[in-house]
CSV table of C-alpha atoms in Angstrom, one decimal:
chain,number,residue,atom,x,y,z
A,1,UNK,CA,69.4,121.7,86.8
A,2,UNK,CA,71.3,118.5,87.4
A,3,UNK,CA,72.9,118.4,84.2
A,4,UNK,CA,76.3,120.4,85.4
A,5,UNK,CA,76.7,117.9,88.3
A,6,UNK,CA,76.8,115.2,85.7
A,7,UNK,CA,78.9,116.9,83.0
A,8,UNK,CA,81.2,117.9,86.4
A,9,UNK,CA,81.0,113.8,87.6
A,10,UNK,CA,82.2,112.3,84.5
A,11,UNK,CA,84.5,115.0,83.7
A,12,UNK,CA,86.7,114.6,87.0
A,13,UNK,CA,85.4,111.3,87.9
A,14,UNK,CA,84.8,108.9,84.9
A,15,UNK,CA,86.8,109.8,82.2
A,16,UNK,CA,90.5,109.5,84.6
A,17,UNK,CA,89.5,105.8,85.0
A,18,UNK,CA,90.8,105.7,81.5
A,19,UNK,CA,94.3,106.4,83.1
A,20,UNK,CA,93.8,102.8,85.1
A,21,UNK,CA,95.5,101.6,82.2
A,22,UNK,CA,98.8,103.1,83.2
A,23,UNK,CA,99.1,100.2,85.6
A,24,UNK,CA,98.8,97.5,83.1
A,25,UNK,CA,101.9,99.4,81.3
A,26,UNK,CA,105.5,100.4,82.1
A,27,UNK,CA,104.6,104.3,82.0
A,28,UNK,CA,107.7,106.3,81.3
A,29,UNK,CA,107.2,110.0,80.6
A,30,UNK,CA,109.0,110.8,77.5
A,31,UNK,CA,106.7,108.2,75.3
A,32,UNK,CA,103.0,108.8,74.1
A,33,UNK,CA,100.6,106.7,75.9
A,34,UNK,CA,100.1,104.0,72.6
A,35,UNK,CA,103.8,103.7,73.1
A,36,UNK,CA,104.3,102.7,76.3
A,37,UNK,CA,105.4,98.8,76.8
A,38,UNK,CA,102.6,96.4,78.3
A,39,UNK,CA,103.7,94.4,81.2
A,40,UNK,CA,99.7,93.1,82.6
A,41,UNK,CA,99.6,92.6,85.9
A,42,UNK,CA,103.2,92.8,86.5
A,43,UNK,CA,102.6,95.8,88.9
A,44,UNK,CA,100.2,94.4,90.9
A,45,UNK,CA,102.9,90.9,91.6
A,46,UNK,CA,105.0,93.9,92.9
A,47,UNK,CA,102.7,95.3,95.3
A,48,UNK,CA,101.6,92.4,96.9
A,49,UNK,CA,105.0,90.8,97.1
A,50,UNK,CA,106.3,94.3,98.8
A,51,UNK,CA,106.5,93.9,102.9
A,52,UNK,CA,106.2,98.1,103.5
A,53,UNK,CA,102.7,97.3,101.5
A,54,UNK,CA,101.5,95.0,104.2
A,55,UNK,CA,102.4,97.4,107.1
A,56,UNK,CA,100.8,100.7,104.8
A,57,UNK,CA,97.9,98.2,104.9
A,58,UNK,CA,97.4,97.4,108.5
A,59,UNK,CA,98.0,101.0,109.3
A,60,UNK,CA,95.3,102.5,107.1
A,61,UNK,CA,92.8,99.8,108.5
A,62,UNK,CA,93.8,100.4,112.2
A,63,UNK,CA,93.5,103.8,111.9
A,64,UNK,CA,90.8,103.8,109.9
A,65,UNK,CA,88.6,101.5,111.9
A,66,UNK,CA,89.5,103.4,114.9
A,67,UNK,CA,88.6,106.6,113.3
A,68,UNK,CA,85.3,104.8,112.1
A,69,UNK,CA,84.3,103.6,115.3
A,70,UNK,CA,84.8,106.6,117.4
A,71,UNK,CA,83.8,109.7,114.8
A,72,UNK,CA,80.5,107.7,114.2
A,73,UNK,CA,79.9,107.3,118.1
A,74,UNK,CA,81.2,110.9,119.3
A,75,UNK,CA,78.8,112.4,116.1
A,76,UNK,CA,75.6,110.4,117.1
A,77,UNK,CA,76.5,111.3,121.0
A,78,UNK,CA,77.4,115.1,120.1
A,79,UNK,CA,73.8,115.5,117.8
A,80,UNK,CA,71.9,113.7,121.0
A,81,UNK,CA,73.3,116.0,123.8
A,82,UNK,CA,73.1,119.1,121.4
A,83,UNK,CA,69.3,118.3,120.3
A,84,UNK,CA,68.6,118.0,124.0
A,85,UNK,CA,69.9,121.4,124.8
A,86,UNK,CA,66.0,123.5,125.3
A,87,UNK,CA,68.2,127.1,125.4
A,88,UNK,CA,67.9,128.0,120.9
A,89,UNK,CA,70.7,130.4,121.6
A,90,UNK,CA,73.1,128.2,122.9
A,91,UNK,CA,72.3,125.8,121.0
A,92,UNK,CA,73.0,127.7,118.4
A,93,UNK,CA,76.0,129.1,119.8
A,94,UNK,CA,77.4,125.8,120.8
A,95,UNK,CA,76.3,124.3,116.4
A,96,UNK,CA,78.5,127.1,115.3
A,97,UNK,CA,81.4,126.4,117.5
A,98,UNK,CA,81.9,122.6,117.0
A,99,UNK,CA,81.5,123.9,113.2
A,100,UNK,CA,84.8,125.7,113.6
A,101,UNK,CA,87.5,123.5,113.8
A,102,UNK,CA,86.3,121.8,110.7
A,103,UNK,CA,87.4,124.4,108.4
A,104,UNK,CA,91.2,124.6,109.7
A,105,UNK,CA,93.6,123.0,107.9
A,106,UNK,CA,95.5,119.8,109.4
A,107,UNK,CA,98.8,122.0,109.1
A,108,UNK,CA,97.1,124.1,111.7
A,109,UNK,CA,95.9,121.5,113.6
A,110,UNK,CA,99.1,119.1,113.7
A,111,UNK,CA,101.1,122.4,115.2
A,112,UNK,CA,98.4,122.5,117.6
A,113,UNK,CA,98.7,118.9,118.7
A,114,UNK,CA,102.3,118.8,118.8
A,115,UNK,CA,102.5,121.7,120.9
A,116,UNK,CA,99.9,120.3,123.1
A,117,UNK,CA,101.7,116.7,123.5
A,118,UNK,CA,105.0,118.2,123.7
A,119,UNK,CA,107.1,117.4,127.0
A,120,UNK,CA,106.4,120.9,128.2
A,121,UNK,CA,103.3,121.5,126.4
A,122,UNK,CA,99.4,121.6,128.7
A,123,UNK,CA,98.5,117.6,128.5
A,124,UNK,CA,102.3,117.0,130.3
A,125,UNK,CA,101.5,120.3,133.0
A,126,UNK,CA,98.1,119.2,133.5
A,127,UNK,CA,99.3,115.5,134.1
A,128,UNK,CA,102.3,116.7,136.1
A,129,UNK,CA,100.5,118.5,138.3
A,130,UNK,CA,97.6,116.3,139.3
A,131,UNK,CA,100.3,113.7,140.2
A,132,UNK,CA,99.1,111.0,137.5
A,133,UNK,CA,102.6,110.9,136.3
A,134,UNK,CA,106.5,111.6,137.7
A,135,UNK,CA,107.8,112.6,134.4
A,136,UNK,CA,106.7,114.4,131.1
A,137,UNK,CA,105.5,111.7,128.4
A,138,UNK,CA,107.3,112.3,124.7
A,139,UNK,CA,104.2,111.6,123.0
A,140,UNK,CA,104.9,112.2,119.9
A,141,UNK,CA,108.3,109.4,120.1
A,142,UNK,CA,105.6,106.8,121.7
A,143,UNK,CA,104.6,104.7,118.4
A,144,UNK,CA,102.2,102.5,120.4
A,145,UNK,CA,100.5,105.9,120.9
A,146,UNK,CA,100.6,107.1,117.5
A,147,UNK,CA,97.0,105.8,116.2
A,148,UNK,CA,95.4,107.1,119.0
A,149,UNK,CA,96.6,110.8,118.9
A,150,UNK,CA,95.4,110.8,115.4
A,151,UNK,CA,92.3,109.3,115.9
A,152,UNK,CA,91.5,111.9,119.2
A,153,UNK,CA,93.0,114.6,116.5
A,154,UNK,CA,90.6,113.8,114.4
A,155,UNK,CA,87.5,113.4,116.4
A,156,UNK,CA,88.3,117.0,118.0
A,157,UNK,CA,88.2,118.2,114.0
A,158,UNK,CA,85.2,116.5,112.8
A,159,UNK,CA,82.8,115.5,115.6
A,160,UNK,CA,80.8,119.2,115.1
A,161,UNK,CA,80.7,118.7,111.2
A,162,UNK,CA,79.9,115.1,111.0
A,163,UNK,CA,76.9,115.6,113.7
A,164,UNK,CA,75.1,117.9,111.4
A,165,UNK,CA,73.6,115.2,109.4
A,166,UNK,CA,72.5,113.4,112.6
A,167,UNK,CA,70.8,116.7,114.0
A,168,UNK,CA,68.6,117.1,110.5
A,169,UNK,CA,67.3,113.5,110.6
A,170,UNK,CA,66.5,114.1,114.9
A,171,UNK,CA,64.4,117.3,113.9
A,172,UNK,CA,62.1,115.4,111.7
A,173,UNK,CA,61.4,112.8,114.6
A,174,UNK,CA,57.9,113.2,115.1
A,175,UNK,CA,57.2,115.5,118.7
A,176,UNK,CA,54.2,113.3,119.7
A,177,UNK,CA,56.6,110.6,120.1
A,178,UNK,CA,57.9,112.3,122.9
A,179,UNK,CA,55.0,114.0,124.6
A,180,UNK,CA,53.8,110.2,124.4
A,181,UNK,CA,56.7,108.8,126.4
A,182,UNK,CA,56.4,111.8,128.9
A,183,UNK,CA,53.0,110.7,129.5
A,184,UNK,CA,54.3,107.5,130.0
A,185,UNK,CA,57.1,109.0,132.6
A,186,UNK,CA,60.2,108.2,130.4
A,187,UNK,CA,63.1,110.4,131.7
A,188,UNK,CA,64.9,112.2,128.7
A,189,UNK,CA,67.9,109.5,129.0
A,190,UNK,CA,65.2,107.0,128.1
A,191,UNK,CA,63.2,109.0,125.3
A,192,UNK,CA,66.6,109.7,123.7
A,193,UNK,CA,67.4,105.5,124.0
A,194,UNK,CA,64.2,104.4,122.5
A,195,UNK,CA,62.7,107.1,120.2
A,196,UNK,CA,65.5,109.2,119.4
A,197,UNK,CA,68.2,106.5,118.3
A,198,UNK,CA,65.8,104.0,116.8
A,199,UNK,CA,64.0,107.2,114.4
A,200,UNK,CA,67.4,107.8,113.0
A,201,UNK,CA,68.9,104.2,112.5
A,202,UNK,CA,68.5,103.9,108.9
A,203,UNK,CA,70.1,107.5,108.6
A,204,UNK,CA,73.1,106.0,111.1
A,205,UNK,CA,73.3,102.6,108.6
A,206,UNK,CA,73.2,104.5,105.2
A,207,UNK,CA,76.5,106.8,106.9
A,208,UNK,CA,78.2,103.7,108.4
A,209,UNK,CA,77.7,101.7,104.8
A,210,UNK,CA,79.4,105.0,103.1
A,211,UNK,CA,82.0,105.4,105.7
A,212,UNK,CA,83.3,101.9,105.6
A,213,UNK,CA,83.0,102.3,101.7
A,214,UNK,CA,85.8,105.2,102.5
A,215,UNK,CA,87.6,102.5,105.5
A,216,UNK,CA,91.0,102.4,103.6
A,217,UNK,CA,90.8,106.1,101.5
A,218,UNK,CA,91.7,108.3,105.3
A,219,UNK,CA,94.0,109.9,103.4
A,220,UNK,CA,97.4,111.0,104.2
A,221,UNK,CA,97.6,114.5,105.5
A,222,UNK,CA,97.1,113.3,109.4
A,223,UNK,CA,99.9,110.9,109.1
A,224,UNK,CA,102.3,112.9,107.3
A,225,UNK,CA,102.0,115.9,109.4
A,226,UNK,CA,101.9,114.5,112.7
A,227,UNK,CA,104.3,111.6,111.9
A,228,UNK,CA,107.9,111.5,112.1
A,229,UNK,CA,111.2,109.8,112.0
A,230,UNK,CA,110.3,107.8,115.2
A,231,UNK,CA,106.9,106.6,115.0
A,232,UNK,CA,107.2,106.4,111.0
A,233,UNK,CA,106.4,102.3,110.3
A,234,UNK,CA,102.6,103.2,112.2
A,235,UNK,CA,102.3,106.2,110.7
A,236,UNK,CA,102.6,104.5,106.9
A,237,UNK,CA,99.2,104.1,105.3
A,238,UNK,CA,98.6,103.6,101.8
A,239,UNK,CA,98.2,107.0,100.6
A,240,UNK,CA,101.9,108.3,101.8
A,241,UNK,CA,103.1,104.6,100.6
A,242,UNK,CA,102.1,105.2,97.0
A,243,UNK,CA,103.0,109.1,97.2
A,244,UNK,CA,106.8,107.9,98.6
A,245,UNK,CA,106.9,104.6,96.9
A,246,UNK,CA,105.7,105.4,93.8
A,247,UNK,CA,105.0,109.2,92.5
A,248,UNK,CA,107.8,109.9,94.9
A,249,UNK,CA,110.3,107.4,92.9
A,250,UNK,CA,108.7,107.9,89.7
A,251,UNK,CA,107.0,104.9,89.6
A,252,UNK,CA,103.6,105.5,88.0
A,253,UNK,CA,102.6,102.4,87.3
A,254,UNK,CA,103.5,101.5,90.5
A,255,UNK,CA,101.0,104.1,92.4
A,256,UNK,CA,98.8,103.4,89.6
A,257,UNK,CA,98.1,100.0,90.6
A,258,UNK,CA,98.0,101.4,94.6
A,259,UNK,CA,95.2,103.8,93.6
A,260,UNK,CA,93.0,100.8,91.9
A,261,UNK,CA,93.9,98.4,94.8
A,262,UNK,CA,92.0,100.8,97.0
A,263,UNK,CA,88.9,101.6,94.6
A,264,UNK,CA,88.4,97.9,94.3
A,265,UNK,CA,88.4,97.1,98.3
A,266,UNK,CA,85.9,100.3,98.7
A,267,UNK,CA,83.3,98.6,96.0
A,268,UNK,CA,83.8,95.4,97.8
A,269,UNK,CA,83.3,96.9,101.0
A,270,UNK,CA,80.6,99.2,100.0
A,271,UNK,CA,78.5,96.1,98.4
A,272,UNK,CA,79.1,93.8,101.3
A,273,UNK,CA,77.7,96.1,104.0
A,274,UNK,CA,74.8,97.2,101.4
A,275,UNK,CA,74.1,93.3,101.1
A,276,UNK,CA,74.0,92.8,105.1
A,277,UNK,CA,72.1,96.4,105.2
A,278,UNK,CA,69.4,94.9,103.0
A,279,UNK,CA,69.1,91.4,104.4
A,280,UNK,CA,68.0,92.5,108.2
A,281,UNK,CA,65.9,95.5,106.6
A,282,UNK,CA,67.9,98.0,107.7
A,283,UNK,CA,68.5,101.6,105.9
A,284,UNK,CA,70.7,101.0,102.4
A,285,UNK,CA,72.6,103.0,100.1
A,286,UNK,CA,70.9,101.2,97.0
């Protein structure tokens, strides 16, 4: 049953590594790929002696550890409120709308944050009127703001999908666990604290080890859409830096060398939090 996964795996995931190569070479087009001149790591000097790639860099990890630390904490604190709701239908109710937003594309959602954050859009009304500021804020101009609103953005998206996994390890916590600490008089705050949280933790360390795996891969759809003329040196991250910089300019090679930049730092990152997983015992991905 398994065996179309794998044909599927290597297929789209295993055999392009062969196209790695293309960053060893000076990949023009018009020649076959045994015809293409060889330049090693010539590519590679480029990208690390390029200052845009320093600021891409720095504004894929601030994002992306800003992203990490606040999905993972509004997921786990959405799947504990929503697994203490006692009422199954709005529960239910409540699952399926967080579900939603999910599913909508980021075109859809940038047009809804920009017409939010706009200097007559609801945030600049609701400010306005309860006297917390004199003027309308230009949001989207602010570049010292520009990590946060795609962070928030991005919470509001995934917070109900992310959660799920979180509410399936919660419902196999054992219910004697918790008629025990009512016994014991532990309020729900408490029985959440120390038998909720602590039954899940190797479930929260396995995620956290795969998301920082995926710290510097956040993609570039957020940044491009929301992003703009203004705020563009913090809204640069690698992915739209190797799209502009090198697809965009024809340099294959170029992006080419981008792409394995970023697979290398997610193995690295992957087997360094695996390591420190295993040494204190915790949950691991291998």
């Amino acid at each position: 049953m398994s065996l179309p996964f794998v044909i599927w795996l290597v297929v789209f995931k295993y055999i392009p590594i062969g196209g790695w190569l293309m960053a060893f070479q000076d990949f023009k087009p018009q020649f076959g790929f045994f015809e293409q001149e060889w330049v090693g790591w010539k590519h590679f000097k480029d990208l690390f002696n390029e200052p845009m790639f320093y600021t891409a860099l720095e504004n894929t990890l601030g994002m992306g550890i800003l992203g990490l630390v606040f999905g993972t904490a509004s997921a786990i604190i959405f799947a504990l409120l929503l697994n203490e709701l006692r009422f199954h239908a709005l529960k239910k109710w409540t699952q399926t709308i967080s579900y939603l937003p999910h599913f909508v594309s980021w075109v859809i959602v940038a047009n809804i944050v920009i017409t939010m954050l706009s200097q007559d859009g609801a945030i600049n009304n609701i400010l306005v009127s309860l006297g917390l500021i004199d003027q309308p804020i230009n949001f989207m101009a602010r570049p010292d703001m520009f990590w946060g609103i795609v962070t928030l953005s991005d919470v509001w998206k995934e917070t109900g999908w992310n959660a799920i996994i979180y509410l399936a390890a919660m419902a196999g916590v054992d219910p004697q666990l918790y008629e025990a600490a009512k016994v014991d008089g532990a309020s729900r705050l408490r029985q959440m604290w120390h038998i909720t949280l602590p039954s899940i933790r190797s479930v929260i360390i396995v995620l956290l080890i795969l998301n920082i795996g995926n710290l510097i891969n956040i993609g570039f759809e957020k940044q491009m859409l929301l992003g703009n003329n203004i705020v563009m040196e913090k809204a640069l991250v690698i992915d739209l830096y190797a799209l502009d910089y090198g697809i965009g300019m024809f340099r294959y090679s170029f992006g080419t060398a981008i792409g394995i930049f970023k697979s290398v730092i997610s193995v690295i990152l992957i087997l360094i939090c695996n390591s420190v997983a295993k040494r204190i015992g915790e949950g691991r991905v291998f």
